[in-house]
Structure formats: structure tokens, C-alpha cells
């Protein structure tokens, strides 16, 4: 569980986040949605400590990260897995070396233990016989799955995903959504996903918050977001942004 309490963030006297409070639940996919520039990425960076908050606190279970020393934060970050928007695999390393990288940095595992863990994670994301390949030899969807394997290689308690479906076709996006959801439930992780993809919301949005111009305007789940959008213009404009969605709404 991650508890955000009254977070605000300013850059050069410009308010980017305003008094946001939310609890991201353990064992669930928690989605942050909103238009580009709404403050989604800034919020995640504040949660993981890449940005210092201007006001408020962030608790990982009962630990207040905003009050931690640099060393304490480094220890906490070992419990976090991060899936970046562009996968962020190292081009000069093989798939196996990429996934093993966090183990090399943060553990005292033997070579055999690292190999076993890498193979387990690759199998978990349904990638076989790719250990010795380089990222450029993989498709976009395979790169994303390799990045998920790297994100979970240390068995994190908290998983952060920044636009995990960016650049992927609709079918591959569903595969990635299902994989993130399955892993979240299987390992009882607190997963926080930053996205503007309504397909992801409707597929795996167990907990959803909508950010508009740095303010949390709505909180709920995929089961009630369509009804809630009737009462919130900004949410409605986001949910039914595409012409296809608007036509479906009109027909319903």
C-alpha cells in the first residue's frame, strides 16, 4: 500500500500538483489517468522520490519516504520495480544482461542464482530463447516484456509503470495489460500505472484516479467511470475524447 497525503508540487513558483491525497491499494492495479501535461508523471516522480514534494507526505505502508534520509530512500527503492515508457533497455547489453543488471547492482547473489532468477522472470513474461539477443533484435512488445522481467527481477513490493503501452499495437497492448495485472495479483504488489489509454482503464483499472491540471478530480474504478463521466465534464471529455468513443456513447 502507498498512501499519498496532501501532496503539492511547484516548479519556479508554478503549481503543478495541488493537494492530492490518494491510497494506492496492495494487490491491485492502480491507474493514474489524465491528459498530457496534467501532472501524472510529476505525481509518480514525487511518489518515488525523484522530485521533492513542496508539501505533503508519501507513506510506503507505515514508512514516510518524505522524511527519509538519502540512504534510507536508497534502501526503500530496492523494493521498487520501474517500467519506463520506452522500455529503457541498454542497447549494448543482451536481454539476460539487462535483466540481471539490478541483481548485479543491489544483491550478493551468486552467478548461478542470478541466472536462475533471470530465467524465471523471462519465463514468467513468456519470453524464451532470447537471453543472448540484443534489444534491437526484439519486437516492441518483446522489449516491453523484457523490461517487465527486469522490473520484477528483485521481487519488488511496489511496481511503477509509465505509459506501458506507448508505441504498441492494440493487440500487444492487451497482452502487456494482462501481464501487468497477472503479476500484480500473483505477487500481491502495489502497482501504480501512469496512462492516458482508456483501453487500459477499461481492462485493468481496479483503482483509477483522474488528474486534471494538477488536481485530483475523480477517484473510482473501471466499473463506475462511465457513469461518473456524465457528472464531470473534464472526465467526460477525457473518457470520450475519440470520435469512436463519442459515437458509441451516442448509440448507448
Short mmCIF file of N, CA and C in Angstrom, two decimals, residues 97-251:
data_model
loop_
_atom_site.label_atom_id
_atom_site.label_comp_id
_atom_site.label_asym_id
_atom_site.label_seq_id
_atom_site.Cartn_x
_atom_site.Cartn_y
_atom_site.Cartn_z
N UNK A 97 21.65 -9.85 -19.77
CA UNK A 97 22.45 -8.87 -19.04
C UNK A 97 21.59 -7.71 -18.56
N UNK A 98 20.62 -7.29 -19.36
CA UNK A 98 19.71 -6.22 -18.97
C UNK A 98 18.92 -6.60 -17.73
N UNK A 99 18.37 -7.80 -17.74
CA UNK A 99 17.53 -8.24 -16.62
C UNK A 99 18.38 -8.49 -15.38
N UNK A 100 19.59 -8.93 -15.58
CA UNK A 100 20.49 -9.22 -14.47
C UNK A 100 21.07 -7.95 -13.84
N UNK A 101 21.00 -6.85 -14.55
CA UNK A 101 21.64 -5.61 -14.11
C UNK A 101 21.27 -5.21 -12.67
N UNK A 102 19.97 -5.19 -12.29
CA UNK A 102 19.64 -4.83 -10.90
C UNK A 102 20.21 -5.82 -9.88
N UNK A 103 20.31 -7.08 -10.25
CA UNK A 103 20.89 -8.08 -9.35
C UNK A 103 22.38 -7.82 -9.15
N UNK A 104 23.04 -7.42 -10.24
CA UNK A 104 24.47 -7.08 -10.13
C UNK A 104 24.67 -5.87 -9.22
N UNK A 105 23.74 -4.92 -9.30
CA UNK A 105 23.88 -3.66 -8.57
C UNK A 105 23.52 -3.78 -7.09
N UNK A 106 22.49 -4.57 -6.80
CA UNK A 106 21.90 -4.48 -5.47
C UNK A 106 21.87 -5.77 -4.66
N UNK A 107 22.42 -6.87 -5.20
CA UNK A 107 22.37 -8.12 -4.44
C UNK A 107 23.75 -8.76 -4.38
N UNK A 108 23.84 -9.74 -3.52
CA UNK A 108 25.06 -10.55 -3.41
C UNK A 108 24.84 -11.96 -3.94
N UNK A 109 23.90 -12.10 -4.86
CA UNK A 109 23.60 -13.41 -5.43
C UNK A 109 24.83 -13.96 -6.15
N UNK A 110 24.95 -15.27 -6.14
CA UNK A 110 25.99 -15.91 -6.94
C UNK A 110 25.61 -15.85 -8.41
N UNK A 111 26.57 -16.16 -9.26
CA UNK A 111 26.30 -16.17 -10.70
C UNK A 111 25.17 -17.15 -11.04
N UNK A 112 25.19 -18.30 -10.40
CA UNK A 112 24.14 -19.29 -10.64
C UNK A 112 22.78 -18.82 -10.18
N UNK A 113 22.74 -18.15 -9.02
CA UNK A 113 21.47 -17.64 -8.50
C UNK A 113 20.91 -16.56 -9.41
N UNK A 114 21.78 -15.71 -9.94
CA UNK A 114 21.33 -14.66 -10.86
C UNK A 114 20.76 -15.27 -12.13
N UNK A 115 21.46 -16.25 -12.66
CA UNK A 115 21.00 -16.91 -13.88
C UNK A 115 19.63 -17.56 -13.67
N UNK A 116 19.46 -18.21 -12.54
CA UNK A 116 18.19 -18.87 -12.23
C UNK A 116 17.06 -17.85 -12.12
N UNK A 117 17.35 -16.73 -11.49
CA UNK A 117 16.32 -15.70 -11.31
C UNK A 117 15.96 -15.05 -12.65
N UNK A 118 16.96 -14.79 -13.49
CA UNK A 118 16.70 -14.21 -14.81
C UNK A 118 15.83 -15.15 -15.64
N UNK A 119 16.18 -16.42 -15.66
CA UNK A 119 15.40 -17.39 -16.43
C UNK A 119 13.97 -17.49 -15.93
N UNK A 120 13.82 -17.44 -14.60
CA UNK A 120 12.47 -17.49 -14.02
C UNK A 120 11.64 -16.30 -14.49
N UNK A 121 12.22 -15.11 -14.46
CA UNK A 121 11.48 -13.90 -14.84
C UNK A 121 11.17 -13.88 -16.33
N UNK A 122 12.10 -14.34 -17.14
CA UNK A 122 11.84 -14.42 -18.58
C UNK A 122 10.70 -15.39 -18.87
N UNK A 123 10.70 -16.51 -18.17
CA UNK A 123 9.63 -17.48 -18.35
C UNK A 123 8.29 -16.90 -17.89
N UNK A 124 8.35 -16.10 -16.82
CA UNK A 124 7.12 -15.52 -16.28
C UNK A 124 6.47 -14.53 -17.25
N UNK A 125 7.28 -13.85 -18.06
CA UNK A 125 6.73 -12.91 -19.03
C UNK A 125 6.62 -13.53 -20.43
N UNK A 126 6.76 -14.88 -20.46
CA UNK A 126 6.56 -15.64 -21.70
C UNK A 126 7.58 -15.27 -22.78
N UNK A 127 8.83 -15.15 -22.36
CA UNK A 127 9.94 -14.96 -23.29
C UNK A 127 10.92 -16.11 -23.13
N UNK A 128 11.10 -16.86 -24.17
CA UNK A 128 12.04 -17.97 -24.14
C UNK A 128 13.07 -17.82 -25.27
N UNK A 129 14.26 -18.33 -25.02
CA UNK A 129 15.34 -18.36 -26.01
C UNK A 129 15.71 -16.97 -26.52
N UNK A 130 15.66 -15.99 -25.64
CA UNK A 130 16.05 -14.63 -26.04
C UNK A 130 17.22 -14.12 -25.19
N UNK A 131 17.76 -14.95 -24.31
CA UNK A 131 18.80 -14.49 -23.37
C UNK A 131 19.95 -13.80 -24.05
N UNK A 132 20.39 -14.34 -25.17
CA UNK A 132 21.59 -13.83 -25.82
C UNK A 132 21.30 -12.83 -26.93
N UNK A 133 20.04 -12.48 -27.11
CA UNK A 133 19.69 -11.47 -28.11
C UNK A 133 19.87 -10.07 -27.53
N UNK A 134 19.99 -9.10 -28.43
CA UNK A 134 20.08 -7.70 -28.02
C UNK A 134 18.72 -7.03 -28.23
N UNK A 135 18.43 -5.95 -27.50
CA UNK A 135 17.11 -5.30 -27.61
C UNK A 135 16.70 -4.99 -29.04
N UNK A 136 17.63 -4.58 -29.88
CA UNK A 136 17.30 -4.24 -31.26
C UNK A 136 16.80 -5.44 -32.05
N UNK A 137 17.06 -6.64 -31.56
CA UNK A 137 16.61 -7.85 -32.25
C UNK A 137 15.22 -8.30 -31.79
N UNK A 138 14.61 -7.55 -30.88
CA UNK A 138 13.29 -7.88 -30.36
C UNK A 138 12.24 -6.93 -30.93
N UNK A 139 11.01 -7.40 -31.02
CA UNK A 139 9.89 -6.54 -31.38
C UNK A 139 9.59 -5.60 -30.21
N UNK A 140 8.75 -4.59 -30.47
CA UNK A 140 8.39 -3.65 -29.42
C UNK A 140 7.73 -4.33 -28.23
N UNK A 141 6.83 -5.28 -28.52
CA UNK A 141 6.15 -5.98 -27.45
C UNK A 141 7.10 -6.87 -26.65
N UNK A 142 8.05 -7.49 -27.33
CA UNK A 142 9.03 -8.33 -26.64
C UNK A 142 9.96 -7.47 -25.78
N UNK A 143 10.33 -6.29 -26.29
CA UNK A 143 11.14 -5.38 -25.48
C UNK A 143 10.40 -4.98 -24.20
N UNK A 144 9.11 -4.73 -24.33
CA UNK A 144 8.33 -4.34 -23.16
C UNK A 144 8.25 -5.49 -22.15
N UNK A 145 8.11 -6.71 -22.65
CA UNK A 145 8.07 -7.85 -21.73
C UNK A 145 9.42 -8.07 -21.06
N UNK A 146 10.50 -7.85 -21.81
CA UNK A 146 11.83 -7.94 -21.20
C UNK A 146 12.00 -6.87 -20.12
N UNK A 147 11.46 -5.70 -20.38
CA UNK A 147 11.55 -4.62 -19.40
C UNK A 147 10.73 -4.96 -18.14
N UNK A 148 9.60 -5.64 -18.32
CA UNK A 148 8.81 -6.07 -17.16
C UNK A 148 9.60 -7.11 -16.37
N UNK A 149 10.27 -8.02 -17.08
CA UNK A 149 11.10 -9.03 -16.40
C UNK A 149 12.17 -8.34 -15.55
N UNK A 150 12.80 -7.31 -16.09
CA UNK A 150 13.81 -6.58 -15.33
C UNK A 150 13.18 -5.87 -14.13
N UNK A 151 11.98 -5.34 -14.31
CA UNK A 151 11.31 -4.61 -13.24
C UNK A 151 10.96 -5.51 -12.05
N UNK A 152 10.72 -6.80 -12.32
CA UNK A 152 10.29 -7.69 -11.24
C UNK A 152 11.40 -8.62 -10.77
N UNK A 153 12.62 -8.47 -11.31
CA UNK A 153 13.67 -9.43 -11.03
C UNK A 153 14.06 -9.44 -9.55
N UNK A 154 13.87 -8.31 -8.85
CA UNK A 154 14.19 -8.27 -7.42
C UNK A 154 12.96 -8.52 -6.55
N UNK A 155 11.89 -9.02 -7.18
CA UNK A 155 10.66 -9.34 -6.46
C UNK A 155 10.17 -8.12 -5.67
N UNK A 156 9.87 -7.01 -6.36
CA UNK A 156 9.52 -5.77 -5.66
C UNK A 156 8.15 -5.81 -4.99
N UNK A 157 8.00 -5.00 -3.96
CA UNK A 157 6.69 -4.83 -3.33
C UNK A 157 5.86 -3.80 -4.08
N UNK A 158 6.55 -2.89 -4.80
CA UNK A 158 5.89 -1.78 -5.47
C UNK A 158 6.35 -1.75 -6.93
N UNK A 159 5.41 -1.65 -7.86
CA UNK A 159 5.73 -1.61 -9.28
C UNK A 159 5.14 -0.33 -9.89
N UNK A 160 6.01 0.45 -10.55
CA UNK A 160 5.59 1.69 -11.19
C UNK A 160 5.76 1.56 -12.70
N UNK A 161 4.69 1.88 -13.44
CA UNK A 161 4.70 1.75 -14.89
C UNK A 161 4.32 3.08 -15.53
N UNK A 162 5.20 3.60 -16.37
CA UNK A 162 4.95 4.87 -17.06
C UNK A 162 4.57 4.59 -18.50
N UNK A 163 3.29 4.81 -18.81
CA UNK A 163 2.77 4.60 -20.17
C UNK A 163 3.24 3.25 -20.74
N UNK A 164 2.90 2.15 -20.11
CA UNK A 164 3.42 0.84 -20.54
C UNK A 164 3.02 0.42 -21.94
N UNK A 165 1.95 1.02 -22.50
CA UNK A 165 1.50 0.62 -23.83
C UNK A 165 1.92 1.60 -24.92
N UNK A 166 2.74 2.55 -24.56
CA UNK A 166 3.17 3.56 -25.54
C UNK A 166 3.88 2.91 -26.72
N UNK A 167 3.39 3.21 -27.93
CA UNK A 167 4.02 2.70 -29.15
C UNK A 167 3.65 1.29 -29.53
N UNK A 168 2.74 0.67 -28.79
CA UNK A 168 2.37 -0.71 -29.08
C UNK A 168 1.03 -0.77 -29.82
N UNK A 169 0.86 -1.81 -30.64
CA UNK A 169 -0.41 -2.00 -31.32
C UNK A 169 -1.46 -2.47 -30.32
N UNK A 170 -2.75 -2.36 -30.66
CA UNK A 170 -3.82 -2.70 -29.70
C UNK A 170 -3.75 -4.11 -29.14
N UNK A 171 -3.41 -5.10 -29.98
CA UNK A 171 -3.37 -6.48 -29.51
C UNK A 171 -2.22 -6.68 -28.52
N UNK A 172 -1.04 -6.14 -28.86
CA UNK A 172 0.10 -6.25 -27.94
C UNK A 172 -0.16 -5.49 -26.65
N UNK A 173 -0.88 -4.38 -26.74
CA UNK A 173 -1.22 -3.61 -25.54
C UNK A 173 -2.05 -4.45 -24.57
N UNK A 174 -2.97 -5.23 -25.10
CA UNK A 174 -3.79 -6.10 -24.26
C UNK A 174 -2.92 -7.14 -23.57
N UNK A 175 -1.96 -7.70 -24.32
CA UNK A 175 -1.04 -8.69 -23.75
C UNK A 175 -0.26 -8.07 -22.58
N UNK A 176 0.25 -6.85 -22.75
CA UNK A 176 1.02 -6.19 -21.70
C UNK A 176 0.13 -5.86 -20.51
N UNK A 177 -1.08 -5.38 -20.76
CA UNK A 177 -2.02 -5.10 -19.67
C UNK A 177 -2.29 -6.35 -18.85
N UNK A 178 -2.60 -7.44 -19.54
CA UNK A 178 -2.91 -8.70 -18.85
C UNK A 178 -1.71 -9.18 -18.04
N UNK A 179 -0.52 -9.02 -18.59
CA UNK A 179 0.69 -9.47 -17.91
C UNK A 179 0.92 -8.67 -16.64
N UNK A 180 0.79 -7.35 -16.73
CA UNK A 180 0.96 -6.50 -15.55
C UNK A 180 -0.07 -6.84 -14.49
N UNK A 181 -1.31 -7.04 -14.91
CA UNK A 181 -2.37 -7.38 -13.97
C UNK A 181 -2.11 -8.73 -13.30
N UNK A 182 -1.73 -9.72 -14.10
CA UNK A 182 -1.46 -11.06 -13.55
C UNK A 182 -0.33 -11.03 -12.53
N UNK A 183 0.74 -10.33 -12.86
CA UNK A 183 1.89 -10.26 -11.97
C UNK A 183 1.54 -9.52 -10.68
N UNK A 184 0.76 -8.45 -10.82
CA UNK A 184 0.32 -7.69 -9.64
C UNK A 184 -0.41 -8.58 -8.65
N UNK A 185 -1.36 -9.37 -9.15
CA UNK A 185 -2.15 -10.22 -8.27
C UNK A 185 -1.35 -11.41 -7.75
N UNK A 186 -0.51 -11.95 -8.63
CA UNK A 186 0.27 -13.13 -8.25
C UNK A 186 1.24 -12.84 -7.10
N UNK A 187 1.87 -11.66 -7.15
CA UNK A 187 2.87 -11.30 -6.15
C UNK A 187 2.37 -10.28 -5.13
N UNK A 188 1.07 -9.95 -5.23
CA UNK A 188 0.44 -9.02 -4.29
C UNK A 188 1.21 -7.70 -4.20
N UNK A 189 1.60 -7.18 -5.35
CA UNK A 189 2.32 -5.92 -5.41
C UNK A 189 1.35 -4.74 -5.39
N UNK A 190 1.86 -3.59 -5.01
CA UNK A 190 1.14 -2.34 -5.17
C UNK A 190 1.62 -1.75 -6.49
N UNK A 191 0.77 -1.83 -7.52
CA UNK A 191 1.15 -1.40 -8.86
C UNK A 191 0.48 -0.07 -9.19
N UNK A 192 1.30 0.88 -9.62
CA UNK A 192 0.81 2.21 -10.00
C UNK A 192 1.16 2.44 -11.46
N UNK A 193 0.14 2.71 -12.27
CA UNK A 193 0.33 2.84 -13.72
C UNK A 193 -0.10 4.23 -14.16
N UNK A 194 0.80 4.92 -14.83
CA UNK A 194 0.51 6.23 -15.40
C UNK A 194 0.13 6.02 -16.87
N UNK A 195 -1.10 6.41 -17.25
CA UNK A 195 -1.54 6.14 -18.62
C UNK A 195 -2.59 7.15 -19.07
N UNK A 196 -2.70 7.31 -20.37
CA UNK A 196 -3.84 8.07 -20.93
C UNK A 196 -4.66 7.16 -21.85
N UNK A 197 -4.43 5.86 -21.74
CA UNK A 197 -5.07 4.86 -22.60
C UNK A 197 -6.35 4.35 -21.95
N UNK A 198 -7.48 4.72 -22.52
CA UNK A 198 -8.76 4.30 -21.95
C UNK A 198 -8.98 2.80 -22.08
N UNK A 199 -8.37 2.16 -23.07
CA UNK A 199 -8.48 0.70 -23.17
C UNK A 199 -7.88 0.04 -21.93
N UNK A 200 -6.74 0.56 -21.47
CA UNK A 200 -6.12 0.03 -20.26
C UNK A 200 -7.03 0.22 -19.06
N UNK A 201 -7.66 1.39 -18.99
CA UNK A 201 -8.57 1.68 -17.87
C UNK A 201 -9.69 0.65 -17.83
N UNK A 202 -10.31 0.40 -18.98
CA UNK A 202 -11.47 -0.49 -19.01
C UNK A 202 -11.09 -1.96 -18.85
N UNK A 203 -9.82 -2.29 -19.12
CA UNK A 203 -9.38 -3.68 -18.97
C UNK A 203 -8.91 -4.00 -17.57
N UNK A 204 -8.08 -3.12 -16.98
CA UNK A 204 -7.43 -3.48 -15.71
C UNK A 204 -7.54 -2.40 -14.64
N UNK A 205 -8.40 -1.42 -14.82
CA UNK A 205 -8.48 -0.30 -13.88
C UNK A 205 -9.24 -0.62 -12.60
N UNK A 206 -8.59 -1.30 -11.68
CA UNK A 206 -9.25 -1.63 -10.41
C UNK A 206 -9.40 -0.41 -9.52
N UNK A 207 -8.39 0.44 -9.52
CA UNK A 207 -8.45 1.72 -8.81
C UNK A 207 -7.96 2.78 -9.80
N UNK A 208 -8.75 3.82 -10.02
CA UNK A 208 -8.42 4.84 -11.01
C UNK A 208 -8.57 6.22 -10.39
N UNK A 209 -7.54 7.07 -10.61
CA UNK A 209 -7.71 8.48 -10.25
C UNK A 209 -7.49 9.32 -11.51
N UNK A 210 -8.30 10.35 -11.65
CA UNK A 210 -8.24 11.24 -12.79
C UNK A 210 -7.66 12.57 -12.34
N UNK A 211 -6.54 12.96 -12.99
CA UNK A 211 -5.87 14.21 -12.68
C UNK A 211 -6.18 15.22 -13.79
N UNK A 212 -6.58 16.42 -13.39
CA UNK A 212 -6.84 17.49 -14.36
C UNK A 212 -6.15 18.76 -13.88
N UNK A 213 -5.18 19.20 -14.65
CA UNK A 213 -4.42 20.41 -14.32
C UNK A 213 -3.88 20.37 -12.89
N UNK A 214 -3.33 19.22 -12.54
CA UNK A 214 -2.67 19.08 -11.25
C UNK A 214 -3.58 18.82 -10.07
N UNK A 215 -4.87 18.65 -10.32
CA UNK A 215 -5.84 18.42 -9.24
C UNK A 215 -6.51 17.07 -9.43
N UNK A 216 -6.68 16.31 -8.38
CA UNK A 216 -7.41 15.05 -8.46
C UNK A 216 -8.90 15.36 -8.53
N UNK A 217 -9.51 15.10 -9.69
CA UNK A 217 -10.92 15.45 -9.88
C UNK A 217 -11.85 14.28 -9.63
N UNK A 218 -11.32 13.05 -9.74
CA UNK A 218 -12.21 11.90 -9.59
C UNK A 218 -11.41 10.69 -9.15
N UNK A 219 -12.08 9.81 -8.40
CA UNK A 219 -11.47 8.56 -7.96
C UNK A 219 -12.52 7.47 -7.98
N UNK A 220 -12.19 6.32 -8.54
CA UNK A 220 -13.15 5.22 -8.60
C UNK A 220 -12.53 4.01 -9.25
N UNK A 221 -13.33 3.29 -10.05
CA UNK A 221 -12.85 2.11 -10.76
C UNK A 221 -13.41 2.08 -12.16
N UNK A 222 -12.95 1.10 -12.95
CA UNK A 222 -13.45 0.96 -14.32
C UNK A 222 -14.95 0.70 -14.34
N UNK A 223 -15.47 0.16 -13.26
CA UNK A 223 -16.89 -0.21 -13.22
C UNK A 223 -17.82 0.99 -13.11
N UNK A 224 -17.31 2.11 -12.62
CA UNK A 224 -18.19 3.28 -12.49
C UNK A 224 -17.69 4.53 -13.18
N UNK A 225 -16.60 4.42 -13.96
CA UNK A 225 -16.06 5.63 -14.60
C UNK A 225 -16.98 6.17 -15.68
N UNK A 226 -17.68 5.31 -16.40
CA UNK A 226 -18.55 5.79 -17.47
C UNK A 226 -19.74 6.55 -16.91
N UNK A 227 -20.30 6.06 -15.82
CA UNK A 227 -21.42 6.76 -15.18
C UNK A 227 -20.94 8.07 -14.58
N UNK A 228 -19.78 8.03 -13.93
CA UNK A 228 -19.24 9.24 -13.29
C UNK A 228 -18.94 10.32 -14.30
N UNK A 229 -18.56 9.92 -15.52
CA UNK A 229 -18.21 10.92 -16.53
C UNK A 229 -19.41 11.79 -16.91
N UNK A 230 -20.63 11.30 -16.71
CA UNK A 230 -21.82 12.09 -17.00
C UNK A 230 -21.93 13.30 -16.08
N UNK A 231 -21.28 13.21 -14.92
CA UNK A 231 -21.39 14.27 -13.92
C UNK A 231 -20.14 15.13 -13.82
N UNK A 232 -19.12 14.81 -14.60
CA UNK A 232 -17.86 15.55 -14.55
C UNK A 232 -17.42 15.84 -15.98
N UNK A 233 -17.52 17.10 -16.39
CA UNK A 233 -17.23 17.46 -17.78
C UNK A 233 -15.79 17.14 -18.17
N UNK A 234 -14.85 17.45 -17.31
CA UNK A 234 -13.45 17.19 -17.66
C UNK A 234 -13.18 15.71 -17.82
N UNK A 235 -13.76 14.90 -16.92
CA UNK A 235 -13.61 13.45 -17.03
C UNK A 235 -14.30 12.95 -18.29
N UNK A 236 -15.48 13.48 -18.58
CA UNK A 236 -16.22 13.08 -19.78
C UNK A 236 -15.42 13.39 -21.04
N UNK A 237 -14.81 14.56 -21.09
CA UNK A 237 -14.02 14.95 -22.26
C UNK A 237 -12.82 14.02 -22.45
N UNK A 238 -12.27 13.53 -21.35
CA UNK A 238 -11.13 12.63 -21.44
C UNK A 238 -11.58 11.22 -21.87
N UNK A 239 -12.60 10.71 -21.20
CA UNK A 239 -13.07 9.35 -21.47
C UNK A 239 -13.57 9.21 -22.90
N UNK A 240 -14.28 10.22 -23.38
CA UNK A 240 -14.87 10.14 -24.71
C UNK A 240 -14.17 11.09 -25.68
N UNK A 241 -12.84 11.11 -25.62
CA UNK A 241 -12.06 12.03 -26.46
C UNK A 241 -12.10 11.63 -27.93
N UNK A 242 -12.10 10.32 -28.21
CA UNK A 242 -12.06 9.88 -29.61
C UNK A 242 -13.45 9.93 -30.23
N UNK A 243 -13.50 10.10 -31.55
CA UNK A 243 -14.78 10.12 -32.27
C UNK A 243 -15.51 8.78 -32.13
N UNK A 244 -14.74 7.68 -32.12
CA UNK A 244 -15.36 6.36 -31.98
C UNK A 244 -16.05 6.24 -30.63
N UNK A 245 -15.38 6.70 -29.57
CA UNK A 245 -15.97 6.63 -28.23
C UNK A 245 -17.23 7.48 -28.16
N UNK A 246 -17.19 8.65 -28.80
CA UNK A 246 -18.36 9.53 -28.79
C UNK A 246 -19.53 8.86 -29.50
N UNK A 247 -19.25 8.18 -30.61
CA UNK A 247 -20.33 7.51 -31.36
C UNK A 247 -20.91 6.36 -30.56
N UNK A 248 -20.04 5.63 -29.85
CA UNK A 248 -20.53 4.53 -29.02
C UNK A 248 -21.40 5.06 -27.90
N UNK A 249 -21.02 6.21 -27.31
CA UNK A 249 -21.81 6.80 -26.26
C UNK A 249 -23.18 7.23 -26.77
N UNK A 250 -23.19 7.83 -27.96
CA UNK A 250 -24.45 8.28 -28.56
C UNK A 250 -25.40 7.11 -28.82
N UNK A 251 -24.82 5.99 -29.27
CA UNK A 251 -25.66 4.81 -29.56
C UNK A 251 -26.20 4.17 -28.28
#
